[in-house]
């Protein structure tokens, strides 16, 4: 019979805690595509293509992550989205 050795490895897991937050934009029946696109460009610094794609995803899927980053960075952006009449939250 042979002896099997069990090797135990220590694995260091490093997490990026500063980028774990996301702004989720939700669909509504109030805002137009143009308003959502213009707001995403202004508030989240999206390109027109990014903003258009996000608005389409929100329309068909009901929600979309529109920005990721630190909580301190996302709070003012989420506030601006809410002030523009959009439905959004940070998760």
PDB file of C-alpha atoms in Angstrom:
ATOM      1  CA  UNK A   1       0.000   0.000   0.000  1.00  0.00           C
ATOM      2  CA  UNK A   2       1.102   3.515  -0.641  1.00  0.00           C
ATOM      3  CA  UNK A   3       0.796   6.466   1.649  1.00  0.00           C
ATOM      4  CA  UNK A   4      -0.949   9.520   0.321  1.00  0.00           C
ATOM      5  CA  UNK A   5       0.110  12.868   1.578  1.00  0.00           C
ATOM      6  CA  UNK A   6      -2.410  15.557   2.050  1.00  0.00           C
ATOM      7  CA  UNK A   7      -1.109  18.985   1.217  1.00  0.00           C
ATOM      8  CA  UNK A   8      -2.806  21.900   2.841  1.00  0.00           C
ATOM      9  CA  UNK A   9      -2.362  25.216   1.081  1.00  0.00           C
ATOM     10  CA  UNK A  10      -3.003  28.608   2.481  1.00  0.00           C
ATOM     11  CA  UNK A  11      -4.724  30.860   0.015  1.00  0.00           C
ATOM     12  CA  UNK A  12      -4.818  34.575   0.534  1.00  0.00           C
ATOM     13  CA  UNK A  13      -8.028  36.065  -0.793  1.00  0.00           C
ATOM     14  CA  UNK A  14      -7.930  39.768  -1.396  1.00  0.00           C
ATOM     15  CA  UNK A  15     -11.206  41.552  -1.922  1.00  0.00           C
ATOM     16  CA  UNK A  16     -11.754  44.951  -3.425  1.00  0.00           C
ATOM     17  CA  UNK A  17     -14.127  46.384  -0.876  1.00  0.00           C
ATOM     18  CA  UNK A  18     -14.108  49.863  -2.349  1.00  0.00           C
ATOM     19  CA  UNK A  19     -15.706  48.822  -5.655  1.00  0.00           C
ATOM     20  CA  UNK A  20     -18.392  46.473  -4.378  1.00  0.00           C
ATOM     21  CA  UNK A  21     -21.252  48.944  -4.693  1.00  0.00           C
ATOM     22  CA  UNK A  22     -23.499  49.404  -7.709  1.00  0.00           C
ATOM     23  CA  UNK A  23     -26.162  51.855  -8.779  1.00  0.00           C
ATOM     24  CA  UNK A  24     -29.144  49.899 -10.056  1.00  0.00           C
ATOM     25  CA  UNK A  25     -31.540  51.770 -12.340  1.00  0.00           C
ATOM     26  CA  UNK A  26     -35.126  50.472 -12.443  1.00  0.00           C
ATOM     27  CA  UNK A  27     -37.750  50.669 -15.157  1.00  0.00           C
ATOM     28  CA  UNK A  28     -40.745  52.966 -14.782  1.00  0.00           C
ATOM     29  CA  UNK A  29     -43.649  54.041 -16.939  1.00  0.00           C
ATOM     30  CA  UNK A  30     -42.953  57.754 -16.553  1.00  0.00           C
ATOM     31  CA  UNK A  31     -39.584  58.678 -18.047  1.00  0.00           C
ATOM     32  CA  UNK A  32     -38.813  58.729 -21.759  1.00  0.00           C
ATOM     33  CA  UNK A  33     -35.832  57.005 -23.320  1.00  0.00           C
ATOM     34  CA  UNK A  34     -34.380  60.406 -24.191  1.00  0.00           C
ATOM     35  CA  UNK A  35     -34.616  61.629 -20.593  1.00  0.00           C
ATOM     36  CA  UNK A  36     -32.990  58.460 -19.221  1.00  0.00           C
ATOM     37  CA  UNK A  37     -30.205  58.582 -21.817  1.00  0.00           C
ATOM     38  CA  UNK A  38     -29.486  62.285 -21.256  1.00  0.00           C
ATOM     39  CA  UNK A  39     -29.460  61.796 -17.480  1.00  0.00           C
ATOM     40  CA  UNK A  40     -27.068  58.837 -17.624  1.00  0.00           C
ATOM     41  CA  UNK A  41     -24.717  60.819 -19.859  1.00  0.00           C
ATOM     42  CA  UNK A  42     -24.803  63.828 -17.528  1.00  0.00           C
ATOM     43  CA  UNK A  43     -24.722  62.079 -14.150  1.00  0.00           C
ATOM     44  CA  UNK A  44     -22.825  58.832 -14.760  1.00  0.00           C
ATOM     45  CA  UNK A  45     -20.519  60.087 -17.536  1.00  0.00           C
ATOM     46  CA  UNK A  46     -21.788  57.421 -19.928  1.00  0.00           C
ATOM     47  CA  UNK A  47     -21.146  57.655 -23.630  1.00  0.00           C
ATOM     48  CA  UNK A  48     -24.298  57.978 -25.690  1.00  0.00           C
ATOM     49  CA  UNK A  49     -23.957  54.310 -26.685  1.00  0.00           C
ATOM     50  CA  UNK A  50     -23.608  53.168 -23.058  1.00  0.00           C
ATOM     51  CA  UNK A  51     -26.590  55.234 -21.960  1.00  0.00           C
ATOM     52  CA  UNK A  52     -28.730  53.942 -24.824  1.00  0.00           C
ATOM     53  CA  UNK A  53     -27.816  50.322 -24.096  1.00  0.00           C
ATOM     54  CA  UNK A  54     -28.570  50.756 -20.380  1.00  0.00           C
ATOM     55  CA  UNK A  55     -31.945  52.319 -21.139  1.00  0.00           C
ATOM     56  CA  UNK A  56     -32.846  49.405 -23.415  1.00  0.00           C
ATOM     57  CA  UNK A  57     -31.766  46.843 -20.800  1.00  0.00           C
ATOM     58  CA  UNK A  58     -33.806  48.653 -18.139  1.00  0.00           C
ATOM     59  CA  UNK A  59     -36.834  48.721 -20.426  1.00  0.00           C
ATOM     60  CA  UNK A  60     -36.748  45.016 -21.267  1.00  0.00           C
ATOM     61  CA  UNK A  61     -35.199  43.481 -18.128  1.00  0.00           C
ATOM     62  CA  UNK A  62     -36.645  45.860 -15.526  1.00  0.00           C
ATOM     63  CA  UNK A  63     -33.294  46.950 -14.116  1.00  0.00           C
ATOM     64  CA  UNK A  64     -29.650  47.503 -14.996  1.00  0.00           C
ATOM     65  CA  UNK A  65     -26.396  48.254 -13.185  1.00  0.00           C
ATOM     66  CA  UNK A  66     -25.414  51.677 -14.502  1.00  0.00           C
ATOM     67  CA  UNK A  67     -22.378  52.442 -12.327  1.00  0.00           C
ATOM     68  CA  UNK A  68     -20.008  50.641  -9.952  1.00  0.00           C
ATOM     69  CA  UNK A  69     -17.609  52.150  -7.472  1.00  0.00           C
ATOM     70  CA  UNK A  70     -17.109  53.227  -3.910  1.00  0.00           C
ATOM     71  CA  UNK A  71     -20.093  54.219  -1.818  1.00  0.00           C
ATOM     72  CA  UNK A  72     -18.746  57.757  -1.433  1.00  0.00           C
ATOM     73  CA  UNK A  73     -18.509  58.126  -5.215  1.00  0.00           C
ATOM     74  CA  UNK A  74     -21.930  56.628  -5.937  1.00  0.00           C
ATOM     75  CA  UNK A  75     -24.053  58.451  -3.329  1.00  0.00           C
ATOM     76  CA  UNK A  76     -24.088  61.848  -5.092  1.00  0.00           C
ATOM     77  CA  UNK A  77     -24.672  60.217  -8.472  1.00  0.00           C
ATOM     78  CA  UNK A  78     -27.598  58.167  -7.180  1.00  0.00           C
ATOM     79  CA  UNK A  79     -29.045  61.301  -5.570  1.00  0.00           C
ATOM     80  CA  UNK A  80     -28.844  63.133  -8.892  1.00  0.00           C
ATOM     81  CA  UNK A  81     -30.579  60.249 -10.676  1.00  0.00           C
ATOM     82  CA  UNK A  82     -33.359  60.318  -8.090  1.00  0.00           C
ATOM     83  CA  UNK A  83     -33.670  64.110  -8.353  1.00  0.00           C
ATOM     84  CA  UNK A  84     -34.055  63.693 -12.134  1.00  0.00           C
ATOM     85  CA  UNK A  85     -37.071  61.479 -11.477  1.00  0.00           C
ATOM     86  CA  UNK A  86     -35.431  58.132 -12.164  1.00  0.00           C
ATOM     87  CA  UNK A  87     -35.801  55.071  -9.925  1.00  0.00           C
ATOM     88  CA  UNK A  88     -32.412  53.982  -8.629  1.00  0.00           C
ATOM     89  CA  UNK A  89     -30.684  52.575  -5.561  1.00  0.00           C
ATOM     90  CA  UNK A  90     -27.215  51.644  -4.383  1.00  0.00           C
ATOM     91  CA  UNK A  91     -26.644  47.969  -3.574  1.00  0.00           C
TER      92      UNK A  91
END
